Amino acid sequence: MDSLQAMFKPKVTSLPGHIQSVYVQNITKLYSAILVKAEIEGDQDKIREVGQLLLDKLPMFVQSGDLEVQERVCTTHLLFYIFLSHYYFTMIAMYC
């Protein structure tokens, strides 16, 4: 989780566009690893916390001057939003 938070430091947006693209791609990979571990451990709070972190922080890359970064982050943000919406809906349905 610390590694993921470190990838959202404000100075990252001053890096060249091709580096920011790699950051966005690696954020996705890191999120997947954290999610798998949290699922195995049954840590629903961690899943929510990391998901919210991504939804809150990913938009910082939208203002990048590099079009590929903008496209990658918008697509990634939308995928996370859809996944987390489905995940929350499923969790609510399980407890009702």
PDB file of C-alpha atoms in Angstrom:
ATOM      1  CA  MET A   1       0.000   0.000   0.000  1.00  0.00           C
ATOM      2  CA  ASP A   2       2.892   2.376   0.760  1.00  0.00           C
ATOM      3  CA  SER A   3       4.300   1.847  -2.725  1.00  0.00           C
ATOM      4  CA  LEU A   4       0.956   2.680  -4.264  1.00  0.00           C
ATOM      5  CA  GLN A   5       0.609   5.865  -2.221  1.00  0.00           C
ATOM      6  CA  ALA A   6       4.143   6.894  -3.191  1.00  0.00           C
ATOM      7  CA  MET A   7       3.181   6.697  -6.867  1.00  0.00           C
ATOM      8  CA  PHE A   8       0.648   9.488  -6.284  1.00  0.00           C
ATOM      9  CA  LYS A   9       3.068  12.114  -4.992  1.00  0.00           C
ATOM     10  CA  PRO A  10       2.452  15.455  -6.754  1.00  0.00           C
ATOM     11  CA  LYS A  11       5.968  15.637  -8.221  1.00  0.00           C
ATOM     12  CA  VAL A  12       5.160  12.612 -10.411  1.00  0.00           C
ATOM     13  CA  THR A  13       3.107  14.843 -12.696  1.00  0.00           C
ATOM     14  CA  SER A  14       6.244  16.808 -13.594  1.00  0.00           C
ATOM     15  CA  LEU A  15       7.917  13.720 -15.062  1.00  0.00           C
ATOM     16  CA  PRO A  16       7.995  13.223 -18.848  1.00  0.00           C
ATOM     17  CA  GLY A  17       4.816  11.820 -20.415  1.00  0.00           C
ATOM     18  CA  HIS A  18       6.283   8.426 -21.294  1.00  0.00           C
ATOM     19  CA  ILE A  19       7.264   7.958 -17.633  1.00  0.00           C
ATOM     20  CA  GLN A  20       3.799   8.997 -16.435  1.00  0.00           C
ATOM     21  CA  SER A  21       2.288   6.399 -18.802  1.00  0.00           C
ATOM     22  CA  VAL A  22       4.425   3.732 -17.175  1.00  0.00           C
ATOM     23  CA  TYR A  23       3.319   4.969 -13.743  1.00  0.00           C
ATOM     24  CA  VAL A  24      -0.354   4.601 -14.668  1.00  0.00           C
ATOM     25  CA  GLN A  25       0.260   1.107 -16.032  1.00  0.00           C
ATOM     26  CA  ASN A  26       2.190   0.062 -12.925  1.00  0.00           C
ATOM     27  CA  ILE A  27      -0.459   1.518 -10.620  1.00  0.00           C
ATOM     28  CA  THR A  28      -2.868  -0.926 -12.251  1.00  0.00           C
ATOM     29  CA  LYS A  29      -0.494  -3.856 -11.724  1.00  0.00           C
ATOM     30  CA  LEU A  30       0.173  -2.888  -8.122  1.00  0.00           C
ATOM     31  CA  TYR A  31      -3.545  -2.520  -7.441  1.00  0.00           C
ATOM     32  CA  SER A  32      -4.114  -6.027  -8.810  1.00  0.00           C
ATOM     33  CA  ALA A  33      -1.507  -7.486  -6.469  1.00  0.00           C
ATOM     34  CA  ILE A  34      -2.935  -5.644  -3.449  1.00  0.00           C
ATOM     35  CA  LEU A  35      -6.458  -6.718  -4.396  1.00  0.00           C
ATOM     36  CA  VAL A  36      -5.528 -10.403  -4.688  1.00  0.00           C
ATOM     37  CA  LYS A  37      -3.799 -10.339  -1.302  1.00  0.00           C
ATOM     38  CA  ALA A  38      -6.750  -8.558   0.331  1.00  0.00           C
ATOM     39  CA  GLU A  39      -9.206 -11.042  -1.212  1.00  0.00           C
ATOM     40  CA  ILE A  40      -7.214 -14.007   0.103  1.00  0.00           C
ATOM     41  CA  GLU A  41      -7.071 -12.430   3.565  1.00  0.00           C
ATOM     42  CA  GLY A  42     -10.752 -11.419   3.403  1.00  0.00           C
ATOM     43  CA  ASP A  43      -9.807  -7.809   4.123  1.00  0.00           C
ATOM     44  CA  GLN A  44     -12.820  -5.890   2.778  1.00  0.00           C
ATOM     45  CA  ASP A  45     -11.666  -2.651   4.393  1.00  0.00           C
ATOM     46  CA  LYS A  46      -8.380  -2.756   2.487  1.00  0.00           C
ATOM     47  CA  ILE A  47     -10.242  -3.357  -0.796  1.00  0.00           C
ATOM     48  CA  ARG A  48     -12.443  -0.321  -0.177  1.00  0.00           C
ATOM     49  CA  GLU A  49      -9.548   1.837   1.012  1.00  0.00           C
ATOM     50  CA  VAL A  50      -7.317   1.103  -1.973  1.00  0.00           C
ATOM     51  CA  GLY A  51     -10.205   1.439  -4.414  1.00  0.00           C
ATOM     52  CA  GLN A  52     -11.118   4.839  -3.031  1.00  0.00           C
ATOM     53  CA  LEU A  53      -7.483   5.931  -3.131  1.00  0.00           C
ATOM     54  CA  LEU A  54      -7.350   5.103  -6.836  1.00  0.00           C
ATOM     55  CA  LEU A  55     -10.599   6.850  -7.647  1.00  0.00           C
ATOM     56  CA  ASP A  56      -9.463   9.946  -5.756  1.00  0.00           C
ATOM     57  CA  LYS A  57      -5.873  10.172  -6.961  1.00  0.00           C
ATOM     58  CA  LEU A  58      -5.838   8.895 -10.561  1.00  0.00           C
ATOM     59  CA  PRO A  59      -7.423  12.067 -11.986  1.00  0.00           C
ATOM     60  CA  MET A  60      -4.205  13.981 -11.200  1.00  0.00           C
ATOM     61  CA  PHE A  61      -2.763  12.439 -14.363  1.00  0.00           C
ATOM     62  CA  VAL A  62      -5.612  13.719 -16.566  1.00  0.00           C
ATOM     63  CA  GLN A  63      -3.976  17.144 -16.757  1.00  0.00           C
ATOM     64  CA  SER A  64      -0.806  15.694 -18.232  1.00  0.00           C
ATOM     65  CA  GLY A  65       0.418  17.339 -21.414  1.00  0.00           C
ATOM     66  CA  ASP A  66       0.864  13.902 -22.947  1.00  0.00           C
ATOM     67  CA  LEU A  67      -2.187  12.552 -24.773  1.00  0.00           C
ATOM     68  CA  GLU A  68      -1.266   8.912 -24.124  1.00  0.00           C
ATOM     69  CA  VAL A  69      -1.179   9.556 -20.386  1.00  0.00           C
ATOM     70  CA  GLN A  70      -4.582  11.238 -20.532  1.00  0.00           C
ATOM     71  CA  GLU A  71      -6.079   8.375 -22.523  1.00  0.00           C
ATOM     72  CA  ARG A  72      -4.528   5.686 -20.325  1.00  0.00           C
ATOM     73  CA  VAL A  73      -5.623   7.304 -17.063  1.00  0.00           C
ATOM     74  CA  CYS A  74      -9.182   7.991 -18.259  1.00  0.00           C
ATOM     75  CA  THR A  75      -9.578   4.383 -19.368  1.00  0.00           C
ATOM     76  CA  THR A  76      -8.015   3.039 -16.181  1.00  0.00           C
ATOM     77  CA  HIS A  77     -10.139   5.299 -13.981  1.00  0.00           C
ATOM     78  CA  LEU A  78     -13.308   4.183 -15.743  1.00  0.00           C
ATOM     79  CA  LEU A  79     -12.377   0.498 -15.398  1.00  0.00           C
ATOM     80  CA  PHE A  80     -11.702   0.939 -11.679  1.00  0.00           C
ATOM     81  CA  TYR A  81     -14.985   2.807 -11.269  1.00  0.00           C
ATOM     82  CA  ILE A  82     -16.953   0.031 -13.013  1.00  0.00           C
ATOM     83  CA  PHE A  83     -15.165  -2.699 -11.065  1.00  0.00           C
ATOM     84  CA  LEU A  84     -15.618  -1.005  -7.705  1.00  0.00           C
ATOM     85  CA  SER A  85     -19.279  -0.188  -8.405  1.00  0.00           C
ATOM     86  CA  HIS A  86     -19.924  -3.844  -9.215  1.00  0.00           C
ATOM     87  CA  TYR A  87     -17.894  -4.969  -6.194  1.00  0.00           C
ATOM     88  CA  TYR A  88     -19.819  -2.706  -3.790  1.00  0.00           C
ATOM     89  CA  PHE A  89     -23.148  -3.745  -5.270  1.00  0.00           C
ATOM     90  CA  THR A  90     -22.230  -7.417  -4.863  1.00  0.00           C
ATOM     91  CA  MET A  91     -21.134  -6.885  -1.256  1.00  0.00           C
ATOM     92  CA  ILE A  92     -24.395  -5.084  -0.419  1.00  0.00           C
ATOM     93  CA  ALA A  93     -26.443  -7.834  -2.050  1.00  0.00           C
ATOM     94  CA  MET A  94     -24.601 -10.497  -0.024  1.00  0.00           C
ATOM     95  CA  TYR A  95     -25.574  -8.861   3.275  1.00  0.00           C
ATOM     96  CA  CYS A  96     -29.210  -8.095   2.446  1.00  0.00           C
TER      97      CYS A  96
END
